[in-house]
Structure formats: structure tokens, C-alpha cells
PDB file of C-alpha atoms in Angstrom:
ATOM      1  CA  MET A  27      97.672  93.464 101.667  1.00 82.00           C
ATOM      2  CA  ALA A  28      98.222  96.406  99.327  1.00 88.00           C
ATOM      3  CA  LYS A  29     100.029  98.297 102.081  1.00 87.00           C
ATOM      4  CA  SER A  30     102.354  95.329 102.686  1.00 82.00           C
ATOM      5  CA  LEU A  31     103.104  95.003  98.986  1.00 84.00           C
ATOM      6  CA  THR A  32     103.840  98.690  98.521  1.00 89.00           C
ATOM      7  CA  PHE A  33     106.045  98.703 101.621  1.00 86.00           C
ATOM      8  CA  THR A  34     107.936  95.678 100.304  1.00 83.00           C
ATOM      9  CA  MET A  35     108.469  97.338  96.934  1.00 88.00           C
ATOM     10  CA  MET A  36     109.666 100.509  98.650  1.00 90.00           C
ATOM     11  CA  HIS A  37     112.059  98.467 100.796  1.00 88.00           C
ATOM     12  CA  PHE A  38     113.513  96.670  97.747  1.00 90.00           C
ATOM     13  CA  THR A  39     113.861  99.952  95.866  1.00 93.00           C
ATOM     14  CA  ILE A  40     115.623 101.711  98.718  1.00 93.00           C
ATOM     15  CA  ALA A  41     117.957  98.773  99.392  1.00 92.00           C
ATOM     16  CA  PHE A  42     118.849  98.481  95.707  1.00 95.00           C
ATOM     17  CA  SER A  43     119.317 102.230  95.259  1.00 96.00           C
ATOM     18  CA  VAL A  44     121.561 102.678  98.289  1.00 96.00           C
ATOM     19  CA  VAL A  45     123.823  99.766  97.414  1.00 96.00           C
ATOM     20  CA  TYR A  46     123.914 100.640  93.718  1.00 97.00           C
ATOM     21  CA  LEU A  47     124.871 104.239  94.534  1.00 98.00           C
ATOM     22  CA  MET A  48     127.579 103.026  96.909  1.00 97.00           C
ATOM     23  CA  THR A  49     129.041 100.375  94.608  1.00 97.00           C
ATOM     24  CA  GLY A  50     127.908 101.201  91.066  1.00 97.00           C
ATOM     25  CA  ASP A  51     127.192  97.491  90.630  1.00 98.00           C
ATOM     26  CA  ILE A  52     123.702  96.426  89.541  1.00 97.00           C
ATOM     27  CA  MET A  53     124.287  92.799  90.538  1.00 97.00           C
ATOM     28  CA  VAL A  54     125.392  93.686  94.063  1.00 97.00           C
ATOM     29  CA  GLY A  55     122.490  96.130  94.413  1.00 96.00           C
ATOM     30  CA  GLY A  56     120.057  93.459  93.262  1.00 96.00           C
ATOM     31  CA  ALA A  57     121.532  90.802  95.527  1.00 96.00           C
ATOM     32  CA  VAL A  58     121.350  93.050  98.573  1.00 94.00           C
ATOM     33  CA  ALA A  59     117.802  94.139  97.667  1.00 93.00           C
ATOM     34  CA  LEU A  60     116.757  90.473  97.741  1.00 92.00           C
ATOM     35  CA  ILE A  61     118.884  89.151 100.610  1.00 93.00           C
ATOM     36  CA  GLU A  62     118.565  92.009 103.125  1.00 89.00           C
ATOM     37  CA  PRO A  63     114.744  91.912 103.383  1.00 83.00           C
ATOM     38  CA  ALA A  64     114.812  88.129 103.791  1.00 85.00           C
ATOM     39  CA  ILE A  65     117.300  88.362 106.659  1.00 90.00           C
ATOM     40  CA  ASN A  66     115.417  91.333 108.080  1.00 86.00           C
ATOM     41  CA  SER A  67     112.234  89.236 108.146  1.00 83.00           C
ATOM     42  CA  VAL A  68     113.948  86.576 110.260  1.00 88.00           C
ATOM     43  CA  GLY A  69     115.288  89.289 112.563  1.00 89.00           C
ATOM     44  CA  TYR A  70     111.803  90.751 112.872  1.00 88.00           C
ATOM     45  CA  PHE A  71     110.427  87.360 113.954  1.00 89.00           C
ATOM     46  CA  PHE A  72     112.928  87.153 116.824  1.00 92.00           C
ATOM     47  CA  HIS A  73     112.416  90.818 117.692  1.00 92.00           C
ATOM     48  CA  GLU A  74     108.688  90.139 118.107  1.00 93.00           C
ATOM     49  CA  LYS A  75     109.413  87.150 120.372  1.00 93.00           C
ATOM     50  CA  VAL A  76     111.650  89.274 122.625  1.00 95.00           C
ATOM     51  CA  TRP A  77     109.148  92.150 122.610  1.00 94.00           C
ATOM     52  CA  GLU A  78     106.306  89.787 123.567  1.00 93.00           C
ATOM     53  CA  ARG A  79     108.353  88.406 126.462  1.00 94.00           C
ATOM     54  CA  PHE A  80     109.112  91.972 127.620  1.00 91.00           C
ATOM     55  CA  HIS A  81     105.406  92.841 127.648  1.00 90.00           C
ATOM     56  CA  GLN A  82     104.567  89.641 129.526  1.00 92.00           C
ATOM     57  CA  LYS A  83     107.117  90.516 132.223  1.00 88.00           C
ATOM     58  CA  GLN A  84     105.702  94.030 132.481  1.00 88.00           C
ATOM     59  CA  ALA A  85     102.146  92.708 132.806  1.00 85.00           C
ATOM     60  CA  HIS A  86     103.255  90.223 135.457  1.00 84.00           C
ATOM     61  CA  ALA A  87     105.069  92.967 137.422  1.00 84.00           C
ATOM     62  CA  VAL A  88     101.906  95.103 137.387  1.00 84.00           C
ATOM     63  CA  GLN A  89      99.796  92.182 138.641  1.00 84.00           C
ATOM     64  CA  VAL A  90     102.270  91.289 141.406  1.00 80.00           C
ATOM     65  CA  GLY A  91     103.176  94.846 142.444  1.00 66.00           C
TER      66      GLY A  91
END
């Protein structure tokens, strides 16, 4: 759990810092630091589904071939 929390804090910090440096706007940096990880989490869920399907097809090909 500690690793997940520190990674999350690092992610927020990097997202905020990059956007703040690009825009100079604390509000935009903060918004992106909150919104981007949330959207990224949804993307990760679908990425895992696709990856799982890929591995299932590979396993099936090995069994058949």
C-alpha cells in the first residue's frame, strides 16, 4: 500500500509540475494533476482487459499449435 501511495503522490506532483511549468497557472496545474490520473486509471483498466485477451489468445495458440 505504501508503494501505491508514494507512486500516486509522485504522479500528482509530476503532472502538476509539468502543467504549471507549461502554463504558469496553479489552478490548471492542480486540475490536470487531479483529472489526468483519474482518466489514466480508467485507461489502465481497459488496457488490462486487452492485455489479458492477448495472453489468452497466445496461450490458446500454444495449446492448439
